[in-house]
Amino acid sequence: DAKTTQPDSMESTEGETVHLPCSHATISGNEYIYWYRQVPLQGPEYVTHGLQQNTTNSMAFLAIASDRKSSTLILPHVSLRDAAVYHCILMNQGGSAKLIFGEGTKLTVSS
Amino acid sequence: DAGVTQTPRHEVAEKGQTIILKCEPVSGHNDLFWYRQTKIQGLELLSYFRSKSLMEDGGAFKDRFKAEMLNSSFSTLKIQPTEPKDSAVYLCASSFGGNYAEQFFGPGTRLTVL
C-alpha cells in the first residue's frame, strides 16, 4: 500500500472543530482512504473512508482533494472522548486485507 | 448488537506455556482477523479468515502461533510455546464480507510472558 504522511501530534480544546491532515501523494486510482483511531487500552476503531468524493458520517467529515493526493479528517465539536491516535491509511479493496498503521496523529483535547 | 468479544482481557504466562486466546466476532460478519500490537512493531497481522477459511497468515508467525475458526462465531489463537517476546496486545477484528477494510476490533488481550 502507498505511504501516507501525517503530523505527529495536534492539540485542541473541547468544542473546537479539528482538521487532521493526511498526505498521500503516490495514491493509485483504486486505493481508498481509510481513517481509524485508537485510544490507549482499546482496539482501533473505524472512523470513515472515501475514494474521491467527500464523505460524512456521525463521527467525522472526510474532505478529499480533487487530485486525491491529500485528505483531511474534520472532527466537529470535539470532546475529551475524541482524544486518540488517528491513522490515515490506504486500502486497495482488491489487495491484502491487513491493516498497516503508521505512527498516526496523536490528538490531544483539553477542557 | 454486541461488538467483538475477546477473552481473557489479561493473561500472564510463564515461558514455555501454552495459552489460548478467544474471540467472538460481530454476529453476521464473515471475515475475522487476528493482530498483534506492540509499541515497537506496531500492528502485525497473524491470521485472516474468510467464511472460516484461512486466507492470509503472518508468515513469520506460523511457527508457534495457530489460529482456528471452529465455527462462524468463535475463533481461538493458540501460542505454543510462549516466549517473553510474545508479550503484546492481541487484537481480534471482524468485518462484513465484501467490504473487509472496515474492521471492527475487540478490546484486545494483553499478554505478558515472564
Short mmCIF file of C-alpha atoms in Angstrom, two decimals:
data_model
loop_
_atom_site.label_atom_id
_atom_site.label_comp_id
_atom_site.label_asym_id
_atom_site.label_seq_id
_atom_site.Cartn_x
_atom_site.Cartn_y
_atom_site.Cartn_z
CA ASP A 1 0.00 0.00 0.00
CA ALA A 2 1.15 3.54 -0.70
CA LYS A 3 2.54 5.59 2.11
CA THR A 4 0.71 8.32 4.00
CA THR A 5 2.17 11.21 5.94
CA GLN A 6 0.54 12.73 9.00
CA PRO A 7 1.67 15.21 11.64
CA ASP A 8 2.86 13.55 14.83
CA SER A 9 0.51 15.45 17.09
CA MET A 10 -2.18 18.10 17.29
CA GLU A 11 -3.80 19.88 20.18
CA SER A 12 -7.33 21.14 20.53
CA THR A 13 -9.89 22.34 23.05
CA GLU A 14 -13.31 20.90 23.68
CA GLY A 15 -15.92 22.28 21.32
CA GLU A 16 -13.48 23.17 18.59
CA THR A 17 -13.52 21.77 15.07
CA VAL A 18 -10.34 19.87 14.36
CA HIS A 19 -8.76 19.34 10.96
CA LEU A 20 -6.42 16.35 10.72
CA PRO A 21 -4.37 16.36 7.51
CA CYS A 22 -3.02 13.38 5.61
CA SER A 23 -0.77 13.41 2.58
CA HIS A 24 -0.78 10.52 0.11
CA ALA A 25 1.00 11.83 -2.95
CA THR A 26 1.51 8.43 -4.58
CA ILE A 27 -2.03 7.13 -4.17
CA SER A 28 -3.21 4.91 -7.01
CA GLY A 29 -6.59 5.09 -8.67
CA ASN A 30 -8.09 2.06 -6.92
CA GLU A 31 -6.94 2.91 -3.41
CA TYR A 32 -9.43 4.07 -0.83
CA ILE A 33 -8.54 6.42 2.01
CA TYR A 34 -9.43 4.99 5.41
CA TRP A 35 -9.27 6.55 8.84
CA TYR A 36 -9.10 4.65 12.10
CA ARG A 37 -8.48 5.91 15.60
CA GLN A 38 -7.21 4.27 18.75
CA VAL A 39 -7.26 5.22 22.39
CA PRO A 40 -4.97 3.58 24.95
CA LEU A 41 -6.01 0.16 26.16
CA GLN A 42 -8.59 -0.25 23.41
CA GLY A 43 -8.61 -1.71 19.92
CA PRO A 44 -8.62 0.54 16.86
CA GLU A 45 -11.95 2.00 15.79
CA TYR A 46 -13.04 2.61 12.22
CA VAL A 47 -13.88 6.26 11.59
CA THR A 48 -14.62 6.71 7.90
CA HIS A 49 -13.38 6.13 4.39
CA GLY A 50 -13.68 7.57 0.91
CA LEU A 51 -12.45 7.25 -2.63
CA GLN A 52 -12.91 10.57 -4.39
CA GLN A 53 -15.97 12.36 -3.09
CA ASN A 54 -16.15 13.95 0.33
CA THR A 55 -17.96 11.76 2.82
CA THR A 56 -19.68 12.35 6.12
CA ASN A 57 -20.99 10.20 8.92
CA SER A 58 -21.86 10.59 12.56
CA MET A 59 -18.22 10.70 13.58
CA ALA A 60 -16.48 12.87 11.03
CA PHE A 61 -16.33 14.59 7.67
CA LEU A 62 -13.69 13.45 5.21
CA ALA A 63 -12.56 16.04 2.70
CA ILE A 64 -10.59 14.63 -0.24
CA ALA A 65 -8.58 16.88 -2.51
CA SER A 66 -9.60 16.87 -6.17
CA ASP A 67 -6.26 15.29 -7.16
CA ARG A 68 -6.62 12.78 -4.27
CA LYS A 69 -3.08 13.46 -3.11
CA SER A 70 -4.24 14.64 0.27
CA SER A 71 -7.23 14.43 2.56
CA THR A 72 -8.43 16.00 5.77
CA LEU A 73 -10.44 14.38 8.52
CA ILE A 74 -12.66 17.01 10.10
CA LEU A 75 -13.96 16.41 13.61
CA PRO A 76 -16.68 18.88 14.54
CA HIS A 77 -17.09 20.00 18.15
CA VAL A 78 -14.52 17.65 19.63
CA SER A 79 -14.94 16.28 23.13
CA LEU A 80 -12.49 14.64 25.51
CA ARG A 81 -13.57 11.29 24.11
CA ASP A 82 -12.13 12.23 20.73
CA ALA A 83 -8.60 12.25 22.12
CA ALA A 84 -6.86 9.39 20.32
CA VAL A 85 -4.24 8.49 17.76
CA TYR A 86 -5.74 8.92 14.31
CA HIS A 87 -4.42 6.75 11.48
CA CYS A 88 -4.83 7.55 7.81
CA ILE A 89 -4.20 4.51 5.59
CA LEU A 90 -4.72 3.49 2.00
CA MET A 91 -6.54 0.30 1.15
CA ASN A 92 -6.89 -1.43 -2.19
CA GLN A 93 -10.08 -3.42 -1.83
CA GLY A 94 -8.72 -5.99 -4.19
CA GLY A 95 -5.48 -6.36 -2.29
CA SER A 96 -4.44 -7.57 1.13
CA ALA A 97 -6.99 -7.17 3.88
CA LYS A 98 -4.50 -6.46 6.60
CA LEU A 99 -4.31 -3.04 8.16
CA ILE A 100 -0.93 -1.38 8.31
CA PHE A 101 -0.75 1.60 10.61
CA GLY A 102 1.95 4.23 10.68
CA GLU A 103 2.57 6.45 13.67
CA GLY A 104 -0.60 8.44 13.08
CA THR A 105 -1.51 11.78 14.63
CA LYS A 106 -1.96 11.96 18.36
CA LEU A 107 -4.84 14.31 19.04
CA THR A 108 -4.94 15.88 22.48
CA VAL A 109 -8.16 17.52 23.64
CA SER A 110 -8.18 19.79 26.65
CA SER A 111 -11.15 21.03 28.61
CA ASP B 1 -25.65 -5.63 18.68
CA ALA B 2 -22.67 -6.91 20.59
CA GLY B 3 -19.27 -5.95 19.31
CA VAL B 4 -16.24 -8.19 19.08
CA THR B 5 -15.63 -10.03 22.32
CA GLN B 6 -12.22 -11.20 23.47
CA THR B 7 -11.28 -13.25 26.48
CA PRO B 8 -9.37 -13.09 28.65
CA ARG B 9 -8.58 -9.39 28.81
CA HIS B 10 -5.31 -10.08 30.56
CA GLU B 11 -3.09 -13.15 30.60
CA VAL B 12 0.17 -13.83 32.38
CA ALA B 13 2.12 -16.89 31.29
CA GLU B 14 5.42 -18.49 32.14
CA LYS B 15 7.88 -19.05 29.33
CA GLY B 16 7.11 -22.33 27.58
CA GLN B 17 3.44 -22.44 28.50
CA THR B 18 0.60 -22.87 26.04
CA ILE B 19 -2.04 -20.19 26.04
CA ILE B 20 -5.30 -19.92 24.14
CA LEU B 21 -6.96 -16.63 23.40
CA LYS B 22 -10.60 -16.48 22.38
CA CYS B 23 -12.62 -14.24 20.11
CA GLU B 24 -16.28 -13.92 19.19
CA PRO B 25 -16.79 -11.75 16.09
CA VAL B 26 -19.73 -9.47 15.43
CA SER B 27 -22.74 -11.58 14.53
CA GLY B 28 -23.08 -11.93 10.77
CA HIS B 29 -19.53 -10.92 9.96
CA ASN B 30 -17.73 -13.26 7.57
CA ASP B 31 -14.15 -12.09 8.00
CA LEU B 32 -12.05 -12.49 11.11
CA PHE B 33 -8.59 -11.14 11.80
CA TRP B 34 -6.00 -11.73 14.49
CA TYR B 35 -3.40 -8.99 15.02
CA ARG B 36 -0.60 -8.43 17.45
CA GLN B 37 0.22 -4.91 18.57
CA THR B 38 3.37 -3.64 20.26
CA LYS B 39 4.85 -0.18 20.54
CA ILE B 40 7.93 -1.17 18.58
CA GLN B 41 6.41 -3.27 15.79
CA GLY B 42 3.02 -1.65 15.64
CA LEU B 43 0.10 -3.65 14.26
CA GLU B 44 1.04 -7.04 12.76
CA LEU B 45 -1.34 -9.47 11.07
CA LEU B 46 -1.29 -13.00 12.47
CA SER B 47 -4.19 -14.60 10.59
CA TYR B 48 -7.13 -13.69 8.39
CA PHE B 49 -10.17 -15.93 7.83
CA ARG B 50 -12.98 -15.51 5.35
CA SER B 51 -16.01 -17.70 5.98
CA LYS B 52 -13.84 -19.87 8.23
CA SER B 53 -11.19 -20.44 5.54
CA LEU B 54 -7.68 -19.20 6.20
CA MET B 55 -6.93 -16.51 3.62
CA GLU B 56 -3.75 -14.98 4.89
CA ASP B 57 -1.33 -15.60 7.68
CA GLY B 58 1.50 -13.63 9.11
CA GLY B 59 4.26 -15.77 7.65
CA ALA B 60 6.75 -15.29 10.42
CA PHE B 61 4.13 -16.27 12.96
CA LYS B 62 3.42 -19.75 11.61
CA ASP B 63 5.88 -21.48 13.87
CA ARG B 64 4.26 -21.13 17.30
CA PHE B 65 1.02 -19.36 16.50
CA LYS B 66 -2.08 -21.17 15.34
CA ALA B 67 -5.44 -19.55 14.79
CA GLU B 68 -8.59 -21.53 14.18
CA MET B 69 -12.21 -20.76 13.44
CA LEU B 70 -14.21 -23.55 14.96
CA ASN B 71 -17.42 -22.03 13.69
CA SER B 72 -18.53 -18.71 12.25
CA SER B 73 -18.98 -17.22 15.69
CA PHE B 74 -15.87 -18.34 17.53
CA SER B 75 -12.13 -18.29 16.96
CA THR B 76 -9.08 -19.17 19.01
CA LEU B 77 -5.45 -18.21 18.84
CA LYS B 78 -3.03 -20.67 20.39
CA ILE B 79 0.54 -19.74 21.19
CA GLN B 80 2.70 -22.75 21.93
CA PRO B 81 5.21 -22.48 23.49
CA THR B 82 5.15 -18.91 24.68
CA GLU B 83 8.27 -16.78 24.80
CA PRO B 84 8.87 -13.44 26.55
CA LYS B 85 8.98 -11.69 23.15
CA ASP B 86 5.33 -12.66 22.67
CA SER B 87 4.32 -10.11 25.28
CA ALA B 88 1.93 -7.82 23.44
CA VAL B 89 -1.70 -6.93 22.96
CA TYR B 90 -3.53 -9.44 20.78
CA LEU B 91 -6.42 -7.96 18.87
CA CYS B 92 -9.27 -9.71 17.14
CA ALA B 93 -11.28 -7.91 14.47
CA SER B 94 -14.18 -8.85 12.25
CA SER B 95 -15.68 -7.46 9.10
CA PHE B 96 -18.70 -7.99 6.92
CA GLY B 97 -17.58 -9.78 3.80
CA GLY B 98 -17.19 -7.70 0.67
CA ASN B 99 -16.03 -4.59 2.46
CA TYR B 100 -13.34 -6.03 4.63
CA ALA B 101 -11.42 -2.86 5.21
CA GLU B 102 -13.99 -1.69 7.74
CA GLN B 103 -12.77 -3.83 10.56
CA PHE B 104 -14.38 -3.82 13.96
CA PHE B 105 -11.94 -4.54 16.77
CA GLY B 106 -12.31 -6.15 20.13
CA PRO B 107 -10.72 -4.68 23.26
CA GLY B 108 -7.71 -6.97 22.99
CA THR B 109 -5.95 -9.42 25.27
CA ARG B 110 -2.86 -8.12 26.99
CA LEU B 111 -0.39 -10.99 27.24
CA THR B 112 2.63 -10.90 29.50
CA VAL B 113 5.12 -13.75 29.24
CA LEU B 114 7.59 -13.99 32.09
#
